XYZ file of C-alpha atoms in Angstrom:
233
model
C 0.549 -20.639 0.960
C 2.838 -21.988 -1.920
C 5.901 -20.070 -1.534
C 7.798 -22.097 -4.429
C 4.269 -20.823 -6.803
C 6.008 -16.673 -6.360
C 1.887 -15.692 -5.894
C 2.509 -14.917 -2.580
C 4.678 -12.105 -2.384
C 4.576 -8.952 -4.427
C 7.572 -7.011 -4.739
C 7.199 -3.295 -5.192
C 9.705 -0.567 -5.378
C 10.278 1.588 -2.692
C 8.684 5.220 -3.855
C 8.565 8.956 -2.154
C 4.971 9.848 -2.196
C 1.588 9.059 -1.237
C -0.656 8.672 -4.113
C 2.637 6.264 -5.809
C 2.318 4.060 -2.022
C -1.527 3.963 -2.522
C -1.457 2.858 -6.418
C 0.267 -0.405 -5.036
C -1.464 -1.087 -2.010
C -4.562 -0.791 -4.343
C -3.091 -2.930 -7.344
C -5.092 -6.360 -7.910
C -2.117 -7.980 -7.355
C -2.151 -6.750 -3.919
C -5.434 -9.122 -3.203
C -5.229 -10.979 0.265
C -4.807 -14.903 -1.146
C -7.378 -16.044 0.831
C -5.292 -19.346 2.207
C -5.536 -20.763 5.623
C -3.040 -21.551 7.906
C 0.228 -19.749 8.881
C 1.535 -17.482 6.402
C 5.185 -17.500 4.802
C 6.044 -14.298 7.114
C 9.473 -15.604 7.536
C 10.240 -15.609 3.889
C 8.817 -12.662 3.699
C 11.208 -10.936 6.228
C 13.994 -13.185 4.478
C 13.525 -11.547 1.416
C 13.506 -7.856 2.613
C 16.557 -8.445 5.125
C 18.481 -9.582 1.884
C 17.962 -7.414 -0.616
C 21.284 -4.911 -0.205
C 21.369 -1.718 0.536
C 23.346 1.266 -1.432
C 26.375 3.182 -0.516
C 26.942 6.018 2.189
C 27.601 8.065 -1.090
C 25.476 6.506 -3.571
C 22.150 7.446 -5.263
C 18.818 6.153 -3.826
C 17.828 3.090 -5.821
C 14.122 1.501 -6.171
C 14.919 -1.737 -4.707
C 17.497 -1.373 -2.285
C 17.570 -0.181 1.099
C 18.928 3.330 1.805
C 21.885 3.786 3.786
C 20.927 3.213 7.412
C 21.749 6.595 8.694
C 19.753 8.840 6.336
C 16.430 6.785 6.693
C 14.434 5.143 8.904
C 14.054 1.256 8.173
C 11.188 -0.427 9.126
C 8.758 -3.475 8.101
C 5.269 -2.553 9.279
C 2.961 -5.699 8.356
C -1.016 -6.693 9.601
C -2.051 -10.016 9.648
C -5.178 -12.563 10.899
C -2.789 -15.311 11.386
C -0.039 -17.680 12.961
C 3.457 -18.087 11.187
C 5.027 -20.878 10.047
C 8.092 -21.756 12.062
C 10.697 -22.518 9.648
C 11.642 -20.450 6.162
C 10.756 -22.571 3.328
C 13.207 -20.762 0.756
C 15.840 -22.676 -1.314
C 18.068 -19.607 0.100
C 16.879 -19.585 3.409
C 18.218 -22.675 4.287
C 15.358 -23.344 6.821
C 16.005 -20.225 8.967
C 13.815 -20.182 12.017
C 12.522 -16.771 14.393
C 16.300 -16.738 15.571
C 17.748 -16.292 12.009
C 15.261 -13.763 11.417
C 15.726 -11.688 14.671
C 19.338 -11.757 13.646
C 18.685 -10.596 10.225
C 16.693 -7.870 11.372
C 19.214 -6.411 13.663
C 21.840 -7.116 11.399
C 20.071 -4.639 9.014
C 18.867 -2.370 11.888
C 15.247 -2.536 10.773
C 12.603 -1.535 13.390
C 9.385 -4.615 12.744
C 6.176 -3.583 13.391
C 3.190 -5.864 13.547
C -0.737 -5.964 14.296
C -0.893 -9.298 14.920
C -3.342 -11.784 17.364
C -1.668 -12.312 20.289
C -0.139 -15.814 19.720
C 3.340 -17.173 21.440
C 4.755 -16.780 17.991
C 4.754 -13.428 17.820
C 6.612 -12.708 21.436
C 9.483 -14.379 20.274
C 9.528 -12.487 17.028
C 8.940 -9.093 18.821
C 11.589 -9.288 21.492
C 14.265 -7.421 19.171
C 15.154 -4.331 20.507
C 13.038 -1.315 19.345
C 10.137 -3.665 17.430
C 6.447 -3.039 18.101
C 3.971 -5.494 18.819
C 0.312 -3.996 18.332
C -1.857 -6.838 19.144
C -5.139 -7.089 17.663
C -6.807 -10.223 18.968
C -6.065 -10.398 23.139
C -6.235 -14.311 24.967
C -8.990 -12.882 27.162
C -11.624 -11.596 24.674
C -10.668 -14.018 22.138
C -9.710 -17.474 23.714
C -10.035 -19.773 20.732
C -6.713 -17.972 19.509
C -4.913 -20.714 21.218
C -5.101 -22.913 18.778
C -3.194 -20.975 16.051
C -0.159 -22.614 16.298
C -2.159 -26.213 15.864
C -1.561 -28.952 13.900
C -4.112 -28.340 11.166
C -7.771 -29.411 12.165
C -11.116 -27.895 14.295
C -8.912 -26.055 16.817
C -7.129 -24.284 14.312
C -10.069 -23.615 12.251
C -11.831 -22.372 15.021
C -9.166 -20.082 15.918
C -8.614 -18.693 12.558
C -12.360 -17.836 12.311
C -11.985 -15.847 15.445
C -8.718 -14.172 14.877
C -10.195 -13.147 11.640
C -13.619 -12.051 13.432
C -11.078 -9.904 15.787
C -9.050 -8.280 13.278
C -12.224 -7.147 11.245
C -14.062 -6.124 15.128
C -10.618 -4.132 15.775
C -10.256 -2.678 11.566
C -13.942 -0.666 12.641
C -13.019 0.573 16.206
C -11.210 3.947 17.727
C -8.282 1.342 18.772
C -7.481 1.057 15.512
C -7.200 4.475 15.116
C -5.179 5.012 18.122
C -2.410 2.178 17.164
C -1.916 3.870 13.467
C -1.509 7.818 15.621
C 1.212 6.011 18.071
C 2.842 4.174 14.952
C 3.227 7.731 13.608
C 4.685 8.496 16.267
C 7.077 5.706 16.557
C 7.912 6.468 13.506
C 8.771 10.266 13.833
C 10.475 9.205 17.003
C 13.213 6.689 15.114
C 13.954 9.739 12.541
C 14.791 11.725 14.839
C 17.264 8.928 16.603
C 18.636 8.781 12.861
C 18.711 12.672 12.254
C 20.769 13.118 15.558
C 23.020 10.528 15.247
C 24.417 11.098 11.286
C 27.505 9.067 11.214
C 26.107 6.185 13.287
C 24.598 2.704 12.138
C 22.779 2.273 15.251
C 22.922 -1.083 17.090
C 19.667 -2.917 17.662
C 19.832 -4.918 20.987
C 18.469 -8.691 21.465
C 17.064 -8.040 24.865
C 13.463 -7.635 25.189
C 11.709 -4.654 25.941
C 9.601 -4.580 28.860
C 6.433 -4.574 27.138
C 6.991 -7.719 25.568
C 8.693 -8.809 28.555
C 5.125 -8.145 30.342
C 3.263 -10.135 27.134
C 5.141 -13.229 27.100
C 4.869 -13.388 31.299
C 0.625 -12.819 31.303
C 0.886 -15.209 28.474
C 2.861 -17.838 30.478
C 0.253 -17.596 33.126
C -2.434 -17.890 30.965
C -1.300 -21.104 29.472
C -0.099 -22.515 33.260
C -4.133 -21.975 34.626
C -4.939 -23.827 30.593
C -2.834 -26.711 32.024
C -4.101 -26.681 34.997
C -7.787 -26.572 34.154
C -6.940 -29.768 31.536
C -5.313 -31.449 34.414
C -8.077 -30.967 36.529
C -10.906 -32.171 33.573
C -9.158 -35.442 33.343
């Protein structure tokens, strides 16, 4: 994706009902792009950990965050596909996953992601209070490996199946299930906010233990990988 064409992001205004949240998920602008390869997610989470917030005391506006302790804030985002590992921005400055961890905390916004379970990802999701829902697992989907690849037939082939196991997971009761406990999650950070009024709360770096469990099966997967390349040679 072309971030330097501006096709690739839409930016909408934040709004207070339904049908107003629909109309621009629904807007032909909205249309997935279609492009292979890691997406511009960085940029993405550049651009909504920078644009400003209002006063304590001021009115809501459109396109600025509210003040922390009133609201909730949270990115909630689904994708197919890898990341690329460096912003590509003129503002950005090449930021990398640690920038954006540390603009996310810095702006105390709770990420959540569907995402294929790629290395990528565990990194990203180790802030504090983030949710990982993973919708393509190493041991159904293998070929995932490769998403991180240089381009080429292992990255094809794991696009085609990340894709294949976002559309398998899109028509099943999991899916279901993961939008009932983002609800949840959801409720559950208003409330932190709603009993704690006059605090910004603090989002900590260390990981939570259920990343902490992702990134160690996913270790071990990739050690038996080596292992089983070592031994084909």
């Amino acid at each position: 994706v072309n971030t330097a064409s501006g096709h690739w992001f839409v930016d909408n205004p934040f709004v207070r009902d339904i049908p107003s949240m629909e109309a621009q998920l629904c807007a032909p602008e909205m249309q997935a792009l279609g492009a292979c390869g890691p997406g511009p997610l960085l940029d993405a989470l550049c651009k909504l950990t920078s644009m400003g917030k209002v006063g304590k005391d001021d009115d809501e506006e459109a396109n600025r965050w509210r003040w922390q302790t009133e609201s909730m804030r949270a990115v909630v985002f689904f994708t197919d596909s890898a990341f690329t590992p460096a912003m590509s921005l003129p503002e950005a400055g090449n930021g990398d996953v640690q920038e954006t961890m540390i603009r996310l905390m810095n702006e105390r916004i709770v990420l959540i992601g569907f995402v294929p379970e790629w290395s990528g990802y565990f990194d990203l999701f180790s802030v504090d209070r983030s949710e990982m829902f993973p919708v393509a697992a190493h041991s159904e989907y293998p070929a995932i490996e490769g998403l991180g690849s240089a381009f080429g037939s292992e990255r094809a082939a794991a696009e085609e199946s990340a894709r294949a196991a976002f559309k398998s997971w899109a028509a099943s009761p999991q899916m279901n299930e993961a939008l009932t406990k983002l609800g949840k999650l959801i409720v559950g950070e208003l409330h932190r906010a709603e009993t704690n009024p006059n605090v910004e709360q603090p989002l900590a770096s260390a990981p939570s233990p259920r990343i902490a469990a992702y990134v160690k099966n996913s270790n071990e997967h990739q050690l038996e990988r080596v292992k089983r390349l070592r031994t084909n040679r």
